Amino acid sequence: MEELQNKVPCREEQLNGLFNLLGDGDECLPCSIFISGSMATGKTLCINAVLRCLSYKHVVIDCIECYTPKIIFETILSGLEDEEIEVKCETMMDLVNGLNRLQEAQLGYNPIVLVFDRAERLRNLDANIMSAFLKLRELCNLNICCIFVTHLIYESFNFRRGVREPIKLYFSNYNKEELFKIIFLQQKTFIHHLLVTYEVDNEIKGELEKPELFANFLNAFLSVFYRPCRDLIELQHMACVNFMKYCEPIIKNEISAMDLTKLWRHISPILKSSLELLYLRLSDAKAVKPSPGKENSDTDSIPHNFENMLKEELTSTKTFAQSFELPYYAKFLLIAAYLASYNSPMEDKRLFMKNHGKQRKRLQQVKAKAKISEKLNTQLGPKVFTLHRLLAIFYAILEEKIGLTSNLLAQIATLVELKLIAGSKEIDLDTAKYKCIVGYDFISAVAQTVGFNVRKYLYDFM
Amino acid sequence: MSDLRTDNPLEVQIKLIRKYLKLKIMADNESFHGHAQERNHVYDLFKRTVAHGESHSALMIGPRGSGKTTLINSVLQQISKEVDLSNDAIIVRLNGLIHSDDKLSLKAITAQMQLENAVGDRVFGTFAENLAFLLSCLQSGADRRCKSMLFILEEFDLFCHVGRTQTLLYNLFDITHSAQAPMCVLGVTNRIDVVELLEKRVKSRFSHRHIFLFPNEDSQGAPHVKYRDLMVNMLCLPRTKTVSVKKNRRSRKSTVTSEDMEIDQETNSLPDTIISRHPNLQHLDQEFVQDWNAHVLSLAEEQKVLDCIEKLCYYTVNEQIFRNILFELVSKLSLNKPYIDVADLSAIIDNTVAPEHRVKLLQSLSILELSLVIAMKHGMEIFDGEPMNFEMVLHRYTKFANSNSSTQTVPRAVILKAFEHLQELEVIMPARGQDHSTDAGATRAHKHYRLQALATPTHDVTEAVTKFKALPTEIRHWFGNSVV
Ligand SMILES: Nc1ncnc2c1ncn2[C@@H]1O[C@H](COP(=O)(O)OP(=O)(O)OP(=O)(O)O)[C@@H](O)[C@H]1O
Ligand SMILES: [Mg+2]
C-alpha cells in the first residue's frame, strides 16, 4: 500500500476507495463502478495499479481501440482465457455463454474485473450494450465487476431506458501544489534527459542535480503555465522542454546555478513564448517526453534543437503565411475571396466603389444594430460567394487593369487545391460557389506582402 | 496485499463480517421481502402452470431496482422446494439486452430446452414451425406428457421494439391459447406503457394481466423508516452459527414450532447456495456476531441515521441504489475501523443523491478554461441563451483580459485548445439544428465558427465559481459583475 501511494501520489482517497470496493480476493465485488474525472487525473493509472496489486484477473478494454461490439467481446474472452486461443464472439449472448463456460472450466468464483477505459466511446454503440455491461453480474454466473473510466460525468451518458446504477467515484483534478509535487517527483528523469542531451561537466552536473534548482524552475514554470493548463501530461511535457532551456546557460557557464534572479530573467520570456506551443507537440515523434527507458537518445539532440527552431517558425501564423509563396495575382484573389466571405454582398457597392457618400447614415444604424447583437461577420464565419462576385471584388481591389485570362481561373483552382478556399475545382462562371477558409491572421499577413490593408475593406472594422 | 493469513483474530472476524455482508448485499438475488400480494400472484401463476398444466400470460411492471428479477428468483426457489421443477417443467429465461433478435432468442430457447441435439442441422421454414418442433420434441418423452414451460422475458420492452418483428411474442402468446402445451409467459419491464408497443395480433392474444411492483405502495410507514429497518436487516448477521443451518433444515419438517423460531434467522442469513461456496464463513465467531448486531441496532436508533436515510428517500427509493450505499459503507470496515461510522453513511448518501460531479468537473478546469465558460455564460445571458461560436467567446474573453492588466495574455491557439477541451468534456456542445453534412474539409477548417451552447446549467457554473478557492479574485469579480 505504502509503495503504491508513492507510485501514485496525491490519490490516497481514490486508491483507498478502490481498494475497499474491490476488497479481498474472496469477497463479493460490486456490480459496476463508474469512474469519472478530467483528463490526466490518474484514473487509468490508479485502477491499473490497484488491480495489479490485488492480482485479480482483469481485462482492460480501450474503447477507442475496440470500436465494435465484436472486438470488445472478443477482447474480453481472449483476455480471460488462460491459453492463447482464437475466440469468436459476435453477440452479447455469445459473450455471456462464453463467460459461463469459462466460469465452469477455470474461473470459478474468483474475482474478475473488466475495465472499460475511455468509456465515453461506448455511447457510439447500441445503448443496450452498456446497459448489459452495467448488470453483467446479473446476466452471468461470475463474481464479476465492470469498471467504466471516462472523462465525462455520468449524466452525459443519458440512459433513456434506465440502467442498473453503478457506484460512482470522482477523480478531481490536481491543484497547483499537487502538480508541483508530482512533477517534482520526476526530477531524476528530467535530469537524466538533460544529461543525455547535453555534455555536462561533473562539477556542473552536481549543481544541476540539486533539488532546489528544479524546485525553482518548477515554481517559475507553473506560475506561467498553470493558468491556461492543468493537464498533467501536457505540463510534464512542457516542463521537460523548458527545463532544458533553463539549464542551458548553466551548462554553458553563462549563469551560475545559484543566481536565481538571473535565471528567472533568462527563463521568463522563454516560458511566455513557449506557451504558444502548448498542446502542439510538434516534436512528439522524438524523445522529448521524459522516458527513463531511452538511453540511446544522444543522436536525438541535434535534430531536436533544429526542430525547435522549425517549430517556432511554423507556429506563428504570420511567418507561415509569409512563407507561402503565392503568385501575385493569386494573393489578390485570395484577399478578394476573404473579403467576399466576410462582407455582406449588400455592402459591396459601398466598400468598393469610389463614390458612395449617401449611405453613411444608414451604415451607422446598421452598425449600431450589429454592435448590439455582437454578431460581427468576422465572428460568424465565412459565407459562400459566387465566382462573379469574387472577380468583381478582385478587379475592384486591384489597381491595375488586367483581363480575365484562363491563367487567373487556373489560380482559383490552385487556391482550392491548397485548401485556402473551399469549393469545386471545376470553373463554371455561373454556378461555382466558394468560401474562403483561412483566418484573419493569415490573410492580413498575405496582404502585408502585397501592401494591402484588409481592415480598410472589412465592414466589421469600419 | 490480501493477507487473509493474518493471525489477529479480531482482523479475521472483521474480514469475515465484511465478506458476509458484501455477499448479502450484492450477491443474494433470491431473498425477497415485501410485496407479498404481488409475489403470491406470480407464485400462483407459476404453480398453476407447473402443477395443474394451465396456461397463462402476464406482465410485471416496476421501476428499475424494484426487485422484479429478485421476486422471480425467490418464487422459483420456493417452487423448486415444493415440486420437482427440473423434471416437471422447463424454465426459459430470456433477456432483451442479450437476446436482441428472434434468431438469437430461438437459439437460446433451444439451448435452454437442451434440444440442440434434436434440432441438429435441421432447417425450418418459419419461426412457428421451429417452435412447434421444439415443443413436439418435449412431448415425445417417455411418459408422453408434455412438460410445463415457464417463459420469463426480461427487459420485455426490447422484445417489442420498432424494427423488430414480434414473431416470437406472437408465437409464445399464441401457444398460451392453444392447448399445445401448458405454458406461462411472463414479461418483465420497467416501461409502464409497454402494452402500447405490442402489435395488434400480439395484443389480442395477451391476457392483459398486469402485476405492478411499485417501491412504496405496500409499506405502512414512511419509506425512510422502511429503509432503516431494511438496513438493520441487511447489516445484521444471523444469530445461529451458519454451520447449524443443515441441522435446522432436517428438523424443520418435523415440527412447526421450530420453523417459527427460525424465521428471524432465515430472513437474515444468506441462501444455502451462496454459503456453500464460501466455507470459511463458518469461522464467524458467535460472540462477535452478537456484538456486531448490537452495534447495528444501536446505529439504527440514532436520529442522524434516520435523517440521512430520509434525505436519500427524498431523492430515490430505488433499493438497488440503497444497496450500493450499504455496500460502500460496509467496504470501509477494517481493523482500524471495526464499526460503522455515521459520518460515512451521511457522506456516501450525499455523494449519491447530489454528486455534484458537474461542479467538480468545472473546478477541475484550468483558469483559462473556466474563464471561457464564464464568457460564454455572460454571452448567453445577453443573447437569451443563443449559442455562440469560438470567435464570439474569444471576443468576450479578450475584452475582459484587456481590461485587466494582471491577466497575462495567452496566444490564440492555446485559447482555441482550451475551447476544444471544453468541447471534449461536453461542458459545451454543438448547438442543435446545424447540419453536419457539409463537406468535412471545410467544416474542420471552420471549427471556430461552429455554434456551441453551454451544456452546463448556469447554477452549476455559479456554484463552481463561488466554491473555487484558488480562483483569482479578478475572475470572481468579473463573474459577479457580469454583463459589460
Ligand atoms: N423487495 C425486494 N426484496 C429483496 N431485494 C430487493 C427488493 N427490491 C430490490 N431488491 C434488491 O435490489 C437490487 C435490484 O433488484 P432487481 O434486480 O430484482 O430489480 P429489477 O426490478 O429486476 O431491476 P431491472 O428493472 O433493472 O431489471 C437487487 O440487489 C435486489 O436484491
Ligand atoms: Mg431485472
PDB file of N, CA and C in Angstrom, chain B residues 139-201:
ATOM      1  N   GLN B 139     -42.746 -33.514 -26.149  1.00  0.00           N
ATOM      2  CA  GLN B 139     -43.837 -34.456 -25.943  1.00  0.00           C
ATOM      3  C   GLN B 139     -43.412 -35.900 -26.163  1.00  0.00           C
ATOM      4  N   SER B 140     -42.423 -36.088 -26.971  1.00  0.00           N
ATOM      5  CA  SER B 140     -42.041 -37.452 -27.297  1.00  0.00           C
ATOM      6  C   SER B 140     -41.272 -38.124 -26.170  1.00  0.00           C
ATOM      7  N   GLY B 141     -41.318 -37.543 -25.012  1.00  0.00           N
ATOM      8  CA  GLY B 141     -40.655 -38.154 -23.863  1.00  0.00           C
ATOM      9  C   GLY B 141     -41.326 -39.473 -23.500  1.00  0.00           C
ATOM     10  N   ALA B 142     -40.767 -40.150 -22.531  1.00  0.00           N
ATOM     11  CA  ALA B 142     -41.219 -41.495 -22.194  1.00  0.00           C
ATOM     12  C   ALA B 142     -42.696 -41.528 -21.811  1.00  0.00           C
ATOM     13  N   ASP B 143     -43.080 -40.588 -20.949  1.00  0.00           N
ATOM     14  CA  ASP B 143     -44.468 -40.672 -20.463  1.00  0.00           C
ATOM     15  C   ASP B 143     -45.458 -39.950 -21.369  1.00  0.00           C
ATOM     16  N   ARG B 144     -44.979 -39.454 -22.489  1.00  0.00           N
ATOM     17  CA  ARG B 144     -45.880 -38.838 -23.464  1.00  0.00           C
ATOM     18  C   ARG B 144     -46.630 -37.633 -22.894  1.00  0.00           C
ATOM     19  N   ARG B 145     -46.159 -37.135 -21.810  1.00  0.00           N
ATOM     20  CA  ARG B 145     -46.830 -35.981 -21.233  1.00  0.00           C
ATOM     21  C   ARG B 145     -45.929 -34.765 -21.437  1.00  0.00           C
ATOM     22  N   CYS B 146     -46.535 -33.709 -21.899  1.00  0.00           N
ATOM     23  CA  CYS B 146     -45.702 -32.540 -22.178  1.00  0.00           C
ATOM     24  C   CYS B 146     -45.351 -31.836 -20.873  1.00  0.00           C
ATOM     25  N   LYS B 147     -44.093 -31.446 -20.770  1.00  0.00           N
ATOM     26  CA  LYS B 147     -43.673 -30.684 -19.600  1.00  0.00           C
ATOM     27  C   LYS B 147     -44.277 -29.284 -19.659  1.00  0.00           C
ATOM     28  N   SER B 148     -44.478 -28.713 -18.496  1.00  0.00           N
ATOM     29  CA  SER B 148     -44.924 -27.317 -18.463  1.00  0.00           C
ATOM     30  C   SER B 148     -43.736 -26.414 -18.760  1.00  0.00           C
ATOM     31  N   MET B 149     -44.065 -25.267 -19.315  1.00  0.00           N
ATOM     32  CA  MET B 149     -42.968 -24.359 -19.644  1.00  0.00           C
ATOM     33  C   MET B 149     -43.184 -22.990 -19.010  1.00  0.00           C
ATOM     34  N   LEU B 150     -42.108 -22.454 -18.441  1.00  0.00           N
ATOM     35  CA  LEU B 150     -42.163 -21.100 -17.900  1.00  0.00           C
ATOM     36  C   LEU B 150     -41.246 -20.226 -18.743  1.00  0.00           C
ATOM     37  N   PHE B 151     -41.836 -19.291 -19.439  1.00  0.00           N
ATOM     38  CA  PHE B 151     -41.038 -18.332 -20.213  1.00  0.00           C
ATOM     39  C   PHE B 151     -40.969 -17.023 -19.445  1.00  0.00           C
ATOM     40  N   ILE B 152     -39.764 -16.610 -19.146  1.00  0.00           N
ATOM     41  CA  ILE B 152     -39.606 -15.327 -18.464  1.00  0.00           C
ATOM     42  C   ILE B 152     -38.808 -14.405 -19.379  1.00  0.00           C
ATOM     43  N   LEU B 153     -39.439 -13.332 -19.799  1.00  0.00           N
ATOM     44  CA  LEU B 153     -38.789 -12.415 -20.745  1.00  0.00           C
ATOM     45  C   LEU B 153     -38.463 -11.109 -20.032  1.00  0.00           C
ATOM     46  N   GLU B 154     -37.196 -10.943 -19.671  1.00  0.00           N
ATOM     47  CA  GLU B 154     -36.814  -9.689 -19.003  1.00  0.00           C
ATOM     48  C   GLU B 154     -36.527  -8.614 -20.039  1.00  0.00           C
ATOM     49  N   GLU B 155     -36.582  -7.373 -19.579  1.00  0.00           N
ATOM     50  CA  GLU B 155     -36.475  -6.218 -20.487  1.00  0.00           C
ATOM     51  C   GLU B 155     -37.444  -6.441 -21.654  1.00  0.00           C
ATOM     52  N   PHE B 156     -38.673  -6.737 -21.282  1.00  0.00           N
ATOM     53  CA  PHE B 156     -39.687  -7.127 -22.253  1.00  0.00           C
ATOM     54  C   PHE B 156     -39.869  -6.080 -23.354  1.00  0.00           C
ATOM     55  N   ASP B 157     -39.745  -4.818 -22.992  1.00  0.00           N
ATOM     56  CA  ASP B 157     -39.956  -3.766 -23.998  1.00  0.00           C
ATOM     57  C   ASP B 157     -38.999  -3.897 -25.169  1.00  0.00           C
ATOM     58  N   LEU B 158     -37.830  -4.457 -24.930  1.00  0.00           N
ATOM     59  CA  LEU B 158     -36.881  -4.629 -26.036  1.00  0.00           C
ATOM     60  C   LEU B 158     -37.323  -5.724 -27.002  1.00  0.00           C
ATOM     61  N   PHE B 159     -38.220  -6.591 -26.540  1.00  0.00           N
ATOM     62  CA  PHE B 159     -38.704  -7.628 -27.445  1.00  0.00           C
ATOM     63  C   PHE B 159     -39.755  -7.088 -28.410  1.00  0.00           C
ATOM     64  N   CYS B 160     -40.283  -5.925 -28.067  1.00  0.00           N
ATOM     65  CA  CYS B 160     -41.293  -5.395 -28.986  1.00  0.00           C
ATOM     66  C   CYS B 160     -40.841  -4.051 -29.516  1.00  0.00           C
ATOM     67  N   HIS B 161     -39.575  -3.948 -29.780  1.00  0.00           N
ATOM     68  CA  HIS B 161     -39.098  -2.660 -30.248  1.00  0.00           C
ATOM     69  C   HIS B 161     -39.310  -2.467 -31.732  1.00  0.00           C
ATOM     70  N   VAL B 162     -39.374  -1.231 -32.090  1.00  0.00           N
ATOM     71  CA  VAL B 162     -39.508  -0.912 -33.504  1.00  0.00           C
ATOM     72  C   VAL B 162     -38.366  -1.553 -34.274  1.00  0.00           C
ATOM     73  N   GLY B 163     -38.690  -2.015 -35.453  1.00  0.00           N
ATOM     74  CA  GLY B 163     -37.646  -2.631 -36.260  1.00  0.00           C
ATOM     75  C   GLY B 163     -37.462  -4.085 -35.925  1.00  0.00           C
ATOM     76  N   ARG B 164     -38.223  -4.553 -34.980  1.00  0.00           N
ATOM     77  CA  ARG B 164     -38.118  -5.950 -34.609  1.00  0.00           C
ATOM     78  C   ARG B 164     -39.509  -6.545 -34.755  1.00  0.00           C
ATOM     79  N   THR B 165     -39.652  -7.521 -35.601  1.00  0.00           N
ATOM     80  CA  THR B 165     -40.985  -8.118 -35.738  1.00  0.00           C
ATOM     81  C   THR B 165     -41.276  -8.912 -34.478  1.00  0.00           C
ATOM     82  N   GLN B 166     -42.531  -8.946 -34.133  1.00  0.00           N
ATOM     83  CA  GLN B 166     -42.860  -9.562 -32.855  1.00  0.00           C
ATOM     84  C   GLN B 166     -43.264 -11.017 -33.020  1.00  0.00           C
ATOM     85  N   THR B 167     -42.594 -11.681 -33.947  1.00  0.00           N
ATOM     86  CA  THR B 167     -42.932 -13.074 -34.219  1.00  0.00           C
ATOM     87  C   THR B 167     -42.802 -13.946 -32.972  1.00  0.00           C
ATOM     88  N   LEU B 168     -41.719 -13.740 -32.251  1.00  0.00           N
ATOM     89  CA  LEU B 168     -41.505 -14.547 -31.052  1.00  0.00           C
ATOM     90  C   LEU B 168     -42.660 -14.364 -30.077  1.00  0.00           C
ATOM     91  N   LEU B 169     -42.989 -13.115 -29.800  1.00  0.00           N
ATOM     92  CA  LEU B 169     -44.060 -12.837 -28.847  1.00  0.00           C
ATOM     93  C   LEU B 169     -45.378 -13.416 -29.352  1.00  0.00           C
ATOM     94  N   TYR B 170     -45.620 -13.215 -30.642  1.00  0.00           N
ATOM     95  CA  TYR B 170     -46.872 -13.713 -31.213  1.00  0.00           C
ATOM     96  C   TYR B 170     -46.994 -15.219 -30.990  1.00  0.00           C
ATOM     97  N   ASN B 171     -45.939 -15.916 -31.314  1.00  0.00           N
ATOM     98  CA  ASN B 171     -45.983 -17.370 -31.186  1.00  0.00           C
ATOM     99  C   ASN B 171     -46.114 -17.822 -29.735  1.00  0.00           C
ATOM    100  N   LEU B 172     -45.408 -17.154 -28.871  1.00  0.00           N
ATOM    101  CA  LEU B 172     -45.487 -17.551 -27.457  1.00  0.00           C
ATOM    102  C   LEU B 172     -46.884 -17.326 -26.910  1.00  0.00           C
ATOM    103  N   PHE B 173     -47.394 -16.124 -27.146  1.00  0.00           N
ATOM    104  CA  PHE B 173     -48.742 -15.836 -26.631  1.00  0.00           C
ATOM    105  C   PHE B 173     -49.771 -16.746 -27.279  1.00  0.00           C
ATOM    106  N   ASP B 174     -49.517 -17.075 -28.526  1.00  0.00           N
ATOM    107  CA  ASP B 174     -50.456 -17.945 -29.231  1.00  0.00           C
ATOM    108  C   ASP B 174     -50.526 -19.316 -28.559  1.00  0.00           C
ATOM    109  N   ILE B 175     -49.384 -19.802 -28.154  1.00  0.00           N
ATOM    110  CA  ILE B 175     -49.365 -21.125 -27.525  1.00  0.00           C
ATOM    111  C   ILE B 175     -50.152 -21.116 -26.214  1.00  0.00           C
ATOM    112  N   THR B 176     -50.105 -19.985 -25.501  1.00  0.00           N
ATOM    113  CA  THR B 176     -50.863 -19.949 -24.251  1.00  0.00           C
ATOM    114  C   THR B 176     -52.362 -20.082 -24.499  1.00  0.00           C
ATOM    115  N   HIS B 177     -52.781 -19.890 -25.739  1.00  0.00           N
ATOM    116  CA  HIS B 177     -54.212 -20.054 -26.039  1.00  0.00           C
ATOM    117  C   HIS B 177     -54.528 -21.437 -26.577  1.00  0.00           C
ATOM    118  N   SER B 178     -53.606 -21.994 -27.322  1.00  0.00           N
ATOM    119  CA  SER B 178     -53.852 -23.338 -27.822  1.00  0.00           C
ATOM    120  C   SER B 178     -53.521 -24.319 -26.711  1.00  0.00           C
ATOM    121  N   ALA B 179     -53.981 -25.509 -26.845  1.00  0.00           N
ATOM    122  CA  ALA B 179     -53.747 -26.496 -25.794  1.00  0.00           C
ATOM    123  C   ALA B 179     -52.474 -27.299 -26.057  1.00  0.00           C
ATOM    124  N   GLN B 180     -51.620 -26.748 -26.915  1.00  0.00           N
ATOM    125  CA  GLN B 180     -50.408 -27.463 -27.298  1.00  0.00           C
ATOM    126  C   GLN B 180     -49.585 -27.931 -26.092  1.00  0.00           C
ATOM    127  N   ALA B 181     -49.344 -26.990 -25.221  1.00  0.00           N
ATOM    128  CA  ALA B 181     -48.545 -27.326 -24.049  1.00  0.00           C
ATOM    129  C   ALA B 181     -48.855 -26.317 -22.964  1.00  0.00           C
ATOM    130  N   PRO B 182     -48.820 -26.746 -21.720  1.00  0.00           N
ATOM    131  CA  PRO B 182     -49.034 -25.768 -20.650  1.00  0.00           C
ATOM    132  C   PRO B 182     -47.856 -24.808 -20.579  1.00  0.00           C
ATOM    133  N   MET B 183     -48.188 -23.554 -20.609  1.00  0.00           N
ATOM    134  CA  MET B 183     -47.089 -22.596 -20.674  1.00  0.00           C
ATOM    135  C   MET B 183     -47.472 -21.287 -19.996  1.00  0.00           C
ATOM    136  N   CYS B 184     -46.516 -20.721 -19.287  1.00  0.00           N
ATOM    137  CA  CYS B 184     -46.723 -19.407 -18.685  1.00  0.00           C
ATOM    138  C   CYS B 184     -45.699 -18.440 -19.274  1.00  0.00           C
ATOM    139  N   VAL B 185     -46.176 -17.343 -19.828  1.00  0.00           N
ATOM    140  CA  VAL B 185     -45.270 -16.339 -20.370  1.00  0.00           C
ATOM    141  C   VAL B 185     -45.335 -15.107 -19.477  1.00  0.00           C
ATOM    142  N   LEU B 186     -44.219 -14.766 -18.886  1.00  0.00           N
ATOM    143  CA  LEU B 186     -44.189 -13.597 -18.009  1.00  0.00           C
ATOM    144  C   LEU B 186     -43.208 -12.571 -18.571  1.00  0.00           C
ATOM    145  N   GLY B 187     -43.727 -11.444 -18.954  1.00  0.00           N
ATOM    146  CA  GLY B 187     -42.868 -10.354 -19.422  1.00  0.00           C
ATOM    147  C   GLY B 187     -42.519  -9.455 -18.250  1.00  0.00           C
ATOM    148  N   VAL B 188     -41.275  -8.982 -18.222  1.00  0.00           N
ATOM    149  CA  VAL B 188     -40.834  -8.118 -17.126  1.00  0.00           C
ATOM    150  C   VAL B 188     -40.265  -6.838 -17.722  1.00  0.00           C
ATOM    151  N   THR B 189     -40.718  -5.703 -17.237  1.00  0.00           N
ATOM    152  CA  THR B 189     -40.239  -4.457 -17.836  1.00  0.00           C
ATOM    153  C   THR B 189     -40.375  -3.297 -16.871  1.00  0.00           C
ATOM    154  N   ASN B 190     -39.711  -2.206 -17.194  1.00  0.00           N
ATOM    155  CA  ASN B 190     -39.911  -1.002 -16.392  1.00  0.00           C
ATOM    156  C   ASN B 190     -40.684   0.060 -17.175  1.00  0.00           C
ATOM    157  N   ARG B 191     -41.190  -0.323 -18.313  1.00  0.00           N
ATOM    158  CA  ARG B 191     -41.967   0.644 -19.094  1.00  0.00           C
ATOM    159  C   ARG B 191     -43.441   0.424 -18.874  1.00  0.00           C
ATOM    160  N   ILE B 192     -44.082   1.435 -18.373  1.00  0.00           N
ATOM    161  CA  ILE B 192     -45.471   1.273 -17.976  1.00  0.00           C
ATOM    162  C   ILE B 192     -46.386   1.203 -19.198  1.00  0.00           C
ATOM    163  N   ASP B 193     -45.938   1.783 -20.297  1.00  0.00           N
ATOM    164  CA  ASP B 193     -46.788   1.828 -21.488  1.00  0.00           C
ATOM    165  C   ASP B 193     -46.474   0.684 -22.450  1.00  0.00           C
ATOM    166  N   VAL B 194     -45.905  -0.371 -21.921  1.00  0.00           N
ATOM    167  CA  VAL B 194     -45.359  -1.401 -22.802  1.00  0.00           C
ATOM    168  C   VAL B 194     -46.420  -2.053 -23.683  1.00  0.00           C
ATOM    169  N   VAL B 195     -47.650  -2.121 -23.194  1.00  0.00           N
ATOM    170  CA  VAL B 195     -48.690  -2.791 -23.987  1.00  0.00           C
ATOM    171  C   VAL B 195     -48.925  -2.049 -25.304  1.00  0.00           C
ATOM    172  N   GLU B 196     -48.699  -0.738 -25.251  1.00  0.00           N
ATOM    173  CA  GLU B 196     -48.893   0.061 -26.462  1.00  0.00           C
ATOM    174  C   GLU B 196     -47.911  -0.336 -27.559  1.00  0.00           C
ATOM    175  N   LEU B 197     -46.810  -0.929 -27.150  1.00  0.00           N
ATOM    176  CA  LEU B 197     -45.808  -1.294 -28.142  1.00  0.00           C
ATOM    177  C   LEU B 197     -46.158  -2.585 -28.874  1.00  0.00           C
ATOM    178  N   LEU B 198     -47.121  -3.309 -28.345  1.00  0.00           N
ATOM    179  CA  LEU B 198     -47.426  -4.608 -28.938  1.00  0.00           C
ATOM    180  C   LEU B 198     -48.204  -4.465 -30.247  1.00  0.00           C
ATOM    181  N   GLU B 199     -47.879  -5.341 -31.183  1.00  0.00           N
ATOM    182  CA  GLU B 199     -48.670  -5.393 -32.415  1.00  0.00           C
ATOM    183  C   GLU B 199     -50.074  -5.877 -32.073  1.00  0.00           C
ATOM    184  N   LYS B 200     -50.977  -5.554 -32.975  1.00  0.00           N
ATOM    185  CA  LYS B 200     -52.364  -5.873 -32.681  1.00  0.00           C
ATOM    186  C   LYS B 200     -52.561  -7.377 -32.482  1.00  0.00           C
ATOM    187  N   ARG B 201     -51.969  -8.163 -33.366  1.00  0.00           N
ATOM    188  CA  ARG B 201     -52.179  -9.608 -33.268  1.00  0.00           C
ATOM    189  C   ARG B 201     -51.584 -10.162 -31.973  1.00  0.00           C
TER     190      ARG B 201
END
